[in-house]
Amino acid sequence: MIKRSGHNRTKKVCSVCAKRKVKCDRLVPCGNCVKRGQESECIKFATLQNTQDAINATSDYLPNVLNLWQNYEYWILDIGLFKTQSLNPRKALYDLESNIQECEFWMNYLNTEQSFELLNFTVENLGALYFGCLGDINDLFSQLEQYWRRRDKKETKDDIVYYTSDDYYWNALLWAIFAMCIYYIPMEELEQKFSTKPICDWLEIDDDQGWTESLQLTIFQGFVKCSLVQLQKANFFAYPDIRIIQSFLILETTSFASSNYAVANALLIHCIHVGRLFNIDFNKQYSEDDPLMGISKSTFSKIWFRLCTCDYYHSSPTKRISCHTDMPTLLQHAAFYQDMPNVNIYKAEENFEALCWKIVSLDRDLDQYLTKTFKPQIKTLDAVKREIGILQQKITNKGHEEDSINSQFERFIASFLSNMVSWKLQKMYLIYFETANSLELSIHYSEVILSLIRNNIKSGNSLFNKHPLILSSLSRIVSFYAFYNIFSENVEVERTTKDLHNLITQLPIIIGEKVNGLLFVIDRFYSLKVLWEKVQIVDSALGTIHPVFKILQNDIKFISKFNNRTPILMRGVKSMIPNIRGVYDDEEFEYMENEEDELDLNINESNQFKLIVSEFQSERNIKEIFI
Amino acid sequence: MIKRSGHNRTKKVCSVCAKRKVKCDRLVPCGNCVKRGQESECIKFATLQNTQDAINATSDYLPNVLNLWQNYEYWILDIGLFKTQSLNPRKALYDLESNIQECEFWMNYLNTEQSFELLNFTVENLGALYFGCLGDINDLFSQLEQYWRRRDKKETKDDIVYYTSDDYYWNALLWAIFAMCIYYIPMEELEQKFSTKPICDWLEIDDDQGWTESLQLTIFQGFVKCSLVQLQKANFFAYPDIRIIQSFLILETTSFASSNYAVANALLIHCIHVGRLFNIDFNKQYSEDDPLMGISKSTFSKIWFRLCTCDYYHSSPTKRISCHTDMPTLLQHAAFYQDMPNVNIYKAEENFEALCWKIVSLDRDLDQYLTKTFKPQIKTLDAVKREIGILQQKITNKGHEEDSINSQFERFIASFLSNMVSWKLQKMYLIYFETANSLELSIHYSEVILSLIRNNIKSGNSLFNKHPLILSSLSRIVSFYAFYNIFSENVEVERTTKDLHNLITQLPIIIGEKVNGLLFVIDRFYSLKVLWEKVQIVDSALGTIHPVFKILQNDIKFISKFNNRTPILMRGVKSMIPNIRGVYDDEEFEYMENEEDELDLNINESNQFKLIVSEFQSERNIKEIFI
């Protein structure tokens, strides 16, 4: 909830009130708009207003430009890059039956021995990613035995053997683990365990090449499909079960969510429903539970922490059901976490899931300002700094040289997350308060993050770097510096941008196609820098505006419109069928971009100005980040 | 939110505070419990406490007993009867492939001519149920033509023709309409249009009998399956689309939801997600939309009203994601509805969906007290009475003799809903304030409701009575009088109970198996009356308690525990597999019922007393209402 106090008043009356000719209280959103249910329009106006202020500044533009960054980071690097899918049901030739058949191919491809090897690999290397959401790991081996017993029975018996929903849920969970394994397993190990022949035969391609990264991606995607089809076969709508949450959380440790945002969102929301149906959410733990229930609940609390973390990472204007919002941040309620019967803060230190959530809650405290029209209070930033310092200390204390790979992976994730919070913090000190050294400190933290990643490679743990968090975090950092680099000559910034850029180009293909979107954005910033340097400020008589600002502003507008679309039920007079404006057809994109925007305060742009902007936009259309 | 003011303080400190030996503020839930996240336990205690007060009263027990009714109505007649499913994934032999095959059987069963006849029937008779959630009805006919064109193409062509997700969505919508039609269509018309032969051959039964009610139920269930399979084939998780909401809303006009509560809930939550994804919810309407968008949005607003209505009817402790809660009630915010740009209250009079929601919102204002531990203020009841009077007047004014069947159906639903609110109001005047004439007035409204139903039969519209609202509403009324009848000799009450009971036994089979659960509850009340008269108050030395009270109290406990269950991830030492306590195995029921309850204040029950209670419970186990 936005506090309705005075400190976030804007300078102008909102467009809605202006049009209706009523008194506006200039809060964001304003009282009239709240009353009329037009909050989003009111907020939209204030956001644009802010942007406008930034680009209208005549001199000392850097602070103002940086202010624009927060919005840009949110809409382009978070929403646009990772959470926007252009879906056209009219072009979607999905076939349920052939999907089921493909799944059978993969399930026949994997033999008993391989399956146990995969499971062993995950137990030895990927424990950090999934132990927390399971009761007892040993049970997985007996479940895998039962899985093969079931299959043998089905193959040998003459009469039809039906699986129960329970059987399919186990299949789904096991195949989620296999998929995760294929995602993380190094190529050398994959080569030893699997033959490419059956896959190449089935895909009708040559198998001379042996294992390639793209073949690894294919098998990974196939295994993910298997897990999802098994869930469908379990009839998960009719038989809610905790294992759907467990399977989902395991798939979330891969690039599954970023490649299938719509599916992952729908699944996530179903998981929230199931979690609440079975009362596994945080608030429902009683201190007088019997020991058996106690152990269950401690696992449930980890599952819920993980689900809230995923839920937070899925936040977007197109996902308006969430559970993480019910969970207070460390900042708001340090007491909350201390007072939970089952989440003793001292005991919970040991608990990786709780620790991660605490760090993520601080990330949330910071990232909420990406879309706010007012700046944070400096004491908020200082408080986050204090908390993250304490958590970082705990992570460091935990490390031992003789750690297992699982512990090393846990420590890497926790360190990575906490350094990311520190980086965001410095970025915000810089943007909102121009604090001395904040740019240097931000570079320091980005170097720490880089060295964490490089260290994994050096110590033979480069698989850690496939964690989806790495890409999404790096995309924020590298774009910020590439953006900064447009407007300011700074050797350090330039070097950091290049280092990060290099690292990103070396990331393995399996982490998904989002890398390409990110590289496109970085390239585009370089081109914007050229444009910035080439074009002097145009139309200085009518308020100073540079084409670069206009383009950046248009980017935000485009992605935010796309994500706040409403479908049109009728389309022309002839065909009265549902259609989503700007979603289904390519020509609709044109419409969106050419549309006269009534909030556009620069209608007096010269033709030359318009030409520069439109040329750039047609050569480097921002929609390429998600198509 | 429960207001944290003094007027709902309980008499005793809560069990949690008592155990922790801390000061309890005696609010419900109390401050300590809120802080510790144990609200539900605290509320549970207060509820039981209330019940306890009721059954401990020595004389003039009727008012106290009636107080118990509200809780009983909620847990047994709402949650237990309609919203509890005992699901065991280990016994669920669902087979996705054979489900797809069954769907193909039904799709081949229906020929072109029949499909147009069905569509015509719905347009002429069932418009009230689905026109509101579609853009243009005429379009359905052209979509049906395209449906047949698609099928012909697939059958004649040699190479595989894939349908798009868009095609499957249309299939799903059309089959939802066909399913609704089969649900409502009178037997005579069904006989004229369809042959039983293919179905009987397929089911391997004799087709001598011709059309029976149970065969109609079979074809209805088959058609529902078709709609759901088509949604699966549309890959609805990957391609969100408004048509899933439309299909869902159409299925909701049948017994689909009460027979498939888990599936309907999961679908509903997905629909809420999709609705919000496309911003069709209420709050997002802008007054400056172009006309095309305006028409779309007016349909969306109807869809959202309907979805909120369904969402309200689905409320239960196992569905903790909802959208209706964001919609204010008529009472809270009469201004809200007047001030919406697209929902002009005078214009909206014409809008059936808005009218229904307004009535339903008053129903919600009343039914919220079913689970509250404090009583409503009398001025709240008076305000509801005033509002419902205004709405009832509008409904009456709308009626014309030459109305189409569609308008008659609309008027029937609106009248039925509003009389149901009036009945609940009188029930509450009686229970909470013992208002003079309230019993007589409640009987008056139940007679009005009865005559509405009988009137449909007389005027040839008996299909109206299949609307799922009828059964759920009647179950509340008849059980209340059957309950009242246990403790009090009242000729009027007895007569009304019998009238309603008779009516219910005559309801058609197609409305679903929930009728049996209801008849079981009524029968059980008759048996309780016998027990009440046979057994004098036992153990008068240790506080007066009658076995009947104990049984009623146990009923509430059982259903509420069942619906607030938490699974156990481990079960014994050997098998560490997820299992839901009290859900999967029958023996777990025993555990739940025999469990010592620490809140039970009557541990000093005599053996004779225990014997009476347990004999009754084993003969007429309350779990039979949902098994």
mmCIF file of C-alpha atoms in Angstrom, chain A residues 420-579:
data_model
loop_
_atom_site.group_PDB
_atom_site.id
_atom_site.type_symbol
_atom_site.label_atom_id
_atom_site.label_comp_id
_atom_site.label_asym_id
_atom_site.label_seq_id
_atom_site.Cartn_x
_atom_site.Cartn_y
_atom_site.Cartn_z
ATOM 1 C CA MET A 420 23.799 -8.278 -5.569
ATOM 2 C CA VAL A 421 21.853 -6.499 -2.805
ATOM 3 C CA SER A 422 24.977 -4.519 -1.925
ATOM 4 C CA TRP A 423 25.415 -3.560 -5.573
ATOM 5 C CA LYS A 424 21.806 -2.396 -5.867
ATOM 6 C CA LEU A 425 22.241 -0.435 -2.682
ATOM 7 C CA GLN A 426 25.235 1.460 -4.058
ATOM 8 C CA LYS A 427 23.443 2.034 -7.336
ATOM 9 C CA MET A 428 20.600 3.619 -5.365
ATOM 10 C CA TYR A 429 22.916 5.757 -3.227
ATOM 11 C CA LEU A 430 24.314 7.012 -6.511
ATOM 12 C CA ILE A 431 20.988 7.582 -8.233
ATOM 13 C CA TYR A 432 19.018 9.095 -5.401
ATOM 14 C CA PHE A 433 21.628 10.765 -3.231
ATOM 15 C CA GLU A 434 24.764 11.092 -5.383
ATOM 16 C CA THR A 435 26.629 9.761 -2.371
ATOM 17 C CA ALA A 436 30.396 10.106 -2.619
ATOM 18 C CA ASN A 437 32.162 6.912 -3.716
ATOM 19 C CA SER A 438 28.901 5.196 -4.498
ATOM 20 C CA LEU A 439 29.864 4.717 -8.152
ATOM 21 C CA GLU A 440 33.228 3.275 -7.108
ATOM 22 C CA LEU A 441 31.592 1.060 -4.501
ATOM 23 C CA SER A 442 29.053 -0.198 -7.018
ATOM 24 C CA ILE A 443 31.942 -1.121 -9.310
ATOM 25 C CA HIS A 444 33.617 -2.829 -6.379
ATOM 26 C CA TYR A 445 30.559 -5.022 -5.789
ATOM 27 C CA SER A 446 30.221 -5.839 -9.454
ATOM 28 C CA GLU A 447 33.851 -6.961 -9.363
ATOM 29 C CA VAL A 448 33.145 -9.126 -6.335
ATOM 30 C CA ILE A 449 30.275 -10.681 -8.263
ATOM 31 C CA LEU A 450 32.499 -11.221 -11.285
ATOM 32 C CA SER A 451 35.170 -12.858 -9.162
ATOM 33 C CA LEU A 452 32.586 -15.175 -7.576
ATOM 34 C CA ILE A 453 31.668 -16.333 -11.049
ATOM 35 C CA ARG A 454 35.275 -16.673 -12.198
ATOM 36 C CA ASN A 455 36.163 -18.471 -9.022
ATOM 37 C CA ASN A 456 33.591 -21.140 -9.813
ATOM 38 C CA ILE A 457 35.277 -21.746 -13.128
ATOM 39 C CA LYS A 458 38.727 -21.901 -11.556
ATOM 40 C CA SER A 459 37.675 -24.332 -8.864
ATOM 41 C CA GLY A 460 35.923 -26.642 -11.300
ATOM 42 C CA ASN A 461 32.436 -25.590 -10.261
ATOM 43 C CA SER A 462 31.455 -23.754 -13.415
ATOM 44 C CA LEU A 463 28.092 -25.508 -13.341
ATOM 45 C CA PHE A 464 27.120 -23.143 -10.497
ATOM 46 C CA ASN A 465 27.145 -20.335 -13.043
ATOM 47 C CA LYS A 466 24.180 -21.831 -14.882
ATOM 48 C CA HIS A 467 21.848 -20.872 -12.048
ATOM 49 C CA PRO A 468 19.179 -18.617 -13.588
ATOM 50 C CA LEU A 469 19.863 -15.967 -10.964
ATOM 51 C CA ILE A 470 23.257 -15.299 -12.515
ATOM 52 C CA LEU A 471 21.930 -14.166 -15.863
ATOM 53 C CA SER A 472 19.099 -12.065 -14.463
ATOM 54 C CA SER A 473 21.458 -10.350 -12.022
ATOM 55 C CA LEU A 474 24.232 -9.761 -14.541
ATOM 56 C CA SER A 475 21.730 -8.241 -16.941
ATOM 57 C CA ARG A 476 20.899 -5.551 -14.398
ATOM 58 C CA ILE A 477 24.525 -4.706 -13.694
ATOM 59 C CA VAL A 478 25.884 -4.688 -17.234
ATOM 60 C CA SER A 479 22.987 -2.641 -18.589
ATOM 61 C CA PHE A 480 23.358 -0.057 -15.871
ATOM 62 C CA TYR A 481 26.968 0.576 -16.745
ATOM 63 C CA ALA A 482 26.291 0.454 -20.492
ATOM 64 C CA PHE A 483 23.578 3.039 -19.887
ATOM 65 C CA TYR A 484 25.824 5.176 -17.693
ATOM 66 C CA ASN A 485 28.471 4.909 -20.354
ATOM 67 C CA ILE A 486 26.237 6.680 -22.892
ATOM 68 C CA PHE A 487 26.282 9.924 -21.008
ATOM 69 C CA SER A 488 29.547 9.927 -19.167
ATOM 70 C CA GLU A 489 33.176 9.204 -19.937
ATOM 71 C CA ASN A 490 34.488 7.063 -17.142
ATOM 72 C CA VAL A 491 37.327 4.605 -17.647
ATOM 73 C CA GLU A 492 36.269 2.400 -14.762
ATOM 74 C CA VAL A 493 32.695 2.194 -15.959
ATOM 75 C CA GLU A 494 33.835 1.417 -19.475
ATOM 76 C CA ARG A 495 36.166 -1.329 -18.306
ATOM 77 C CA THR A 496 33.531 -2.895 -16.063
ATOM 78 C CA THR A 497 31.003 -2.858 -18.881
ATOM 79 C CA LYS A 498 33.451 -4.636 -21.159
ATOM 80 C CA ASP A 499 34.397 -7.215 -18.537
ATOM 81 C CA LEU A 500 30.763 -8.030 -17.920
ATOM 82 C CA HIS A 501 29.969 -8.048 -21.617
ATOM 83 C CA ASN A 502 32.785 -10.521 -22.262
ATOM 84 C CA LEU A 503 31.640 -12.784 -19.486
ATOM 85 C CA ILE A 504 28.089 -12.810 -20.806
ATOM 86 C CA THR A 505 29.125 -13.775 -24.328
ATOM 87 C CA GLN A 506 30.877 -16.806 -22.834
ATOM 88 C CA LEU A 507 27.854 -18.126 -20.955
ATOM 89 C CA PRO A 508 26.741 -21.599 -22.088
ATOM 90 C CA ILE A 509 23.848 -21.949 -24.547
ATOM 91 C CA ILE A 510 21.813 -24.028 -22.126
ATOM 92 C CA ILE A 511 21.019 -21.030 -19.937
ATOM 93 C CA GLY A 512 18.557 -20.094 -22.634
ATOM 94 C CA GLU A 513 17.846 -17.641 -25.384
ATOM 95 C CA LYS A 514 17.520 -14.661 -23.042
ATOM 96 C CA VAL A 515 21.266 -14.061 -23.372
ATOM 97 C CA ASN A 516 20.597 -12.910 -26.920
ATOM 98 C CA GLY A 517 18.030 -10.397 -25.746
ATOM 99 C CA LEU A 518 20.511 -9.068 -23.233
ATOM 100 C CA LEU A 519 23.310 -8.806 -25.799
ATOM 101 C CA PHE A 520 20.885 -6.928 -28.038
ATOM 102 C CA VAL A 521 20.183 -4.422 -25.253
ATOM 103 C CA ILE A 522 23.883 -3.871 -24.578
ATOM 104 C CA ASP A 523 24.604 -3.408 -28.289
ATOM 105 C CA ARG A 524 21.746 -0.987 -28.481
ATOM 106 C CA PHE A 525 23.247 1.066 -25.650
ATOM 107 C CA TYR A 526 26.511 1.252 -27.588
ATOM 108 C CA SER A 527 24.571 2.545 -30.605
ATOM 109 C CA LEU A 528 22.770 5.025 -28.402
ATOM 110 C CA LYS A 529 26.138 6.274 -27.220
ATOM 111 C CA VAL A 530 27.123 6.876 -30.842
ATOM 112 C CA LEU A 531 23.848 8.708 -31.405
ATOM 113 C CA TRP A 532 24.392 10.704 -28.217
ATOM 114 C CA GLU A 533 27.775 11.850 -29.364
ATOM 115 C CA LYS A 534 26.776 12.474 -32.964
ATOM 116 C CA VAL A 535 23.612 14.494 -32.439
ATOM 117 C CA GLN A 536 23.718 17.754 -30.592
ATOM 118 C CA ILE A 537 20.646 18.733 -28.621
ATOM 119 C CA VAL A 538 17.873 19.409 -31.084
ATOM 120 C CA ASP A 539 15.100 21.963 -30.869
ATOM 121 C CA SER A 540 16.733 23.869 -28.064
ATOM 122 C CA ALA A 541 14.104 26.603 -28.375
ATOM 123 C CA LEU A 542 11.248 24.323 -27.361
ATOM 124 C CA GLY A 543 12.760 22.772 -24.247
ATOM 125 C CA THR A 544 15.855 20.684 -24.558
ATOM 126 C CA ILE A 545 15.342 17.139 -25.629
ATOM 127 C CA HIS A 546 17.752 14.705 -27.151
ATOM 128 C CA PRO A 547 16.655 11.822 -29.432
ATOM 129 C CA VAL A 548 18.351 9.373 -27.074
ATOM 130 C CA PHE A 549 15.998 10.421 -24.280
ATOM 131 C CA LYS A 550 13.051 10.118 -26.585
ATOM 132 C CA ILE A 551 14.083 6.598 -27.583
ATOM 133 C CA LEU A 552 14.613 5.489 -23.991
ATOM 134 C CA GLN A 553 11.260 6.958 -23.053
ATOM 135 C CA ASN A 554 9.592 5.176 -25.965
ATOM 136 C CA ASP A 555 11.161 1.882 -24.884
ATOM 137 C CA ILE A 556 9.555 2.161 -21.470
ATOM 138 C CA LYS A 557 6.250 3.171 -22.986
ATOM 139 C CA PHE A 558 6.244 0.273 -25.398
ATOM 140 C CA ILE A 559 7.008 -2.444 -22.858
ATOM 141 C CA SER A 560 4.658 -1.024 -20.242
ATOM 142 C CA LYS A 561 1.798 -0.721 -22.711
ATOM 143 C CA PHE A 562 2.409 -4.224 -23.921
ATOM 144 C CA ASN A 563 2.194 -5.523 -20.386
ATOM 145 C CA ASN A 564 -0.893 -3.541 -19.477
ATOM 146 C CA ARG A 565 -2.907 -4.496 -22.511
ATOM 147 C CA THR A 566 -6.590 -5.260 -22.507
ATOM 148 C CA PRO A 567 -8.004 -7.522 -25.187
ATOM 149 C CA ILE A 568 -10.656 -6.414 -27.598
ATOM 150 C CA LEU A 569 -13.602 -8.761 -27.838
ATOM 151 C CA MET A 570 -14.607 -7.573 -31.278
ATOM 152 C CA ARG A 571 -12.465 -6.730 -34.183
ATOM 153 C CA GLY A 572 -14.126 -4.861 -36.996
ATOM 154 C CA VAL A 573 -17.748 -5.636 -37.736
ATOM 155 C CA LYS A 574 -17.259 -8.888 -39.573
ATOM 156 C CA SER A 575 -15.360 -11.035 -37.162
ATOM 157 C CA MET A 576 -16.539 -10.608 -33.613
ATOM 158 C CA ILE A 577 -13.919 -12.836 -32.108
ATOM 159 C CA PRO A 578 -11.609 -12.309 -29.155
ATOM 160 C CA ASN A 579 -8.337 -10.759 -30.126
#
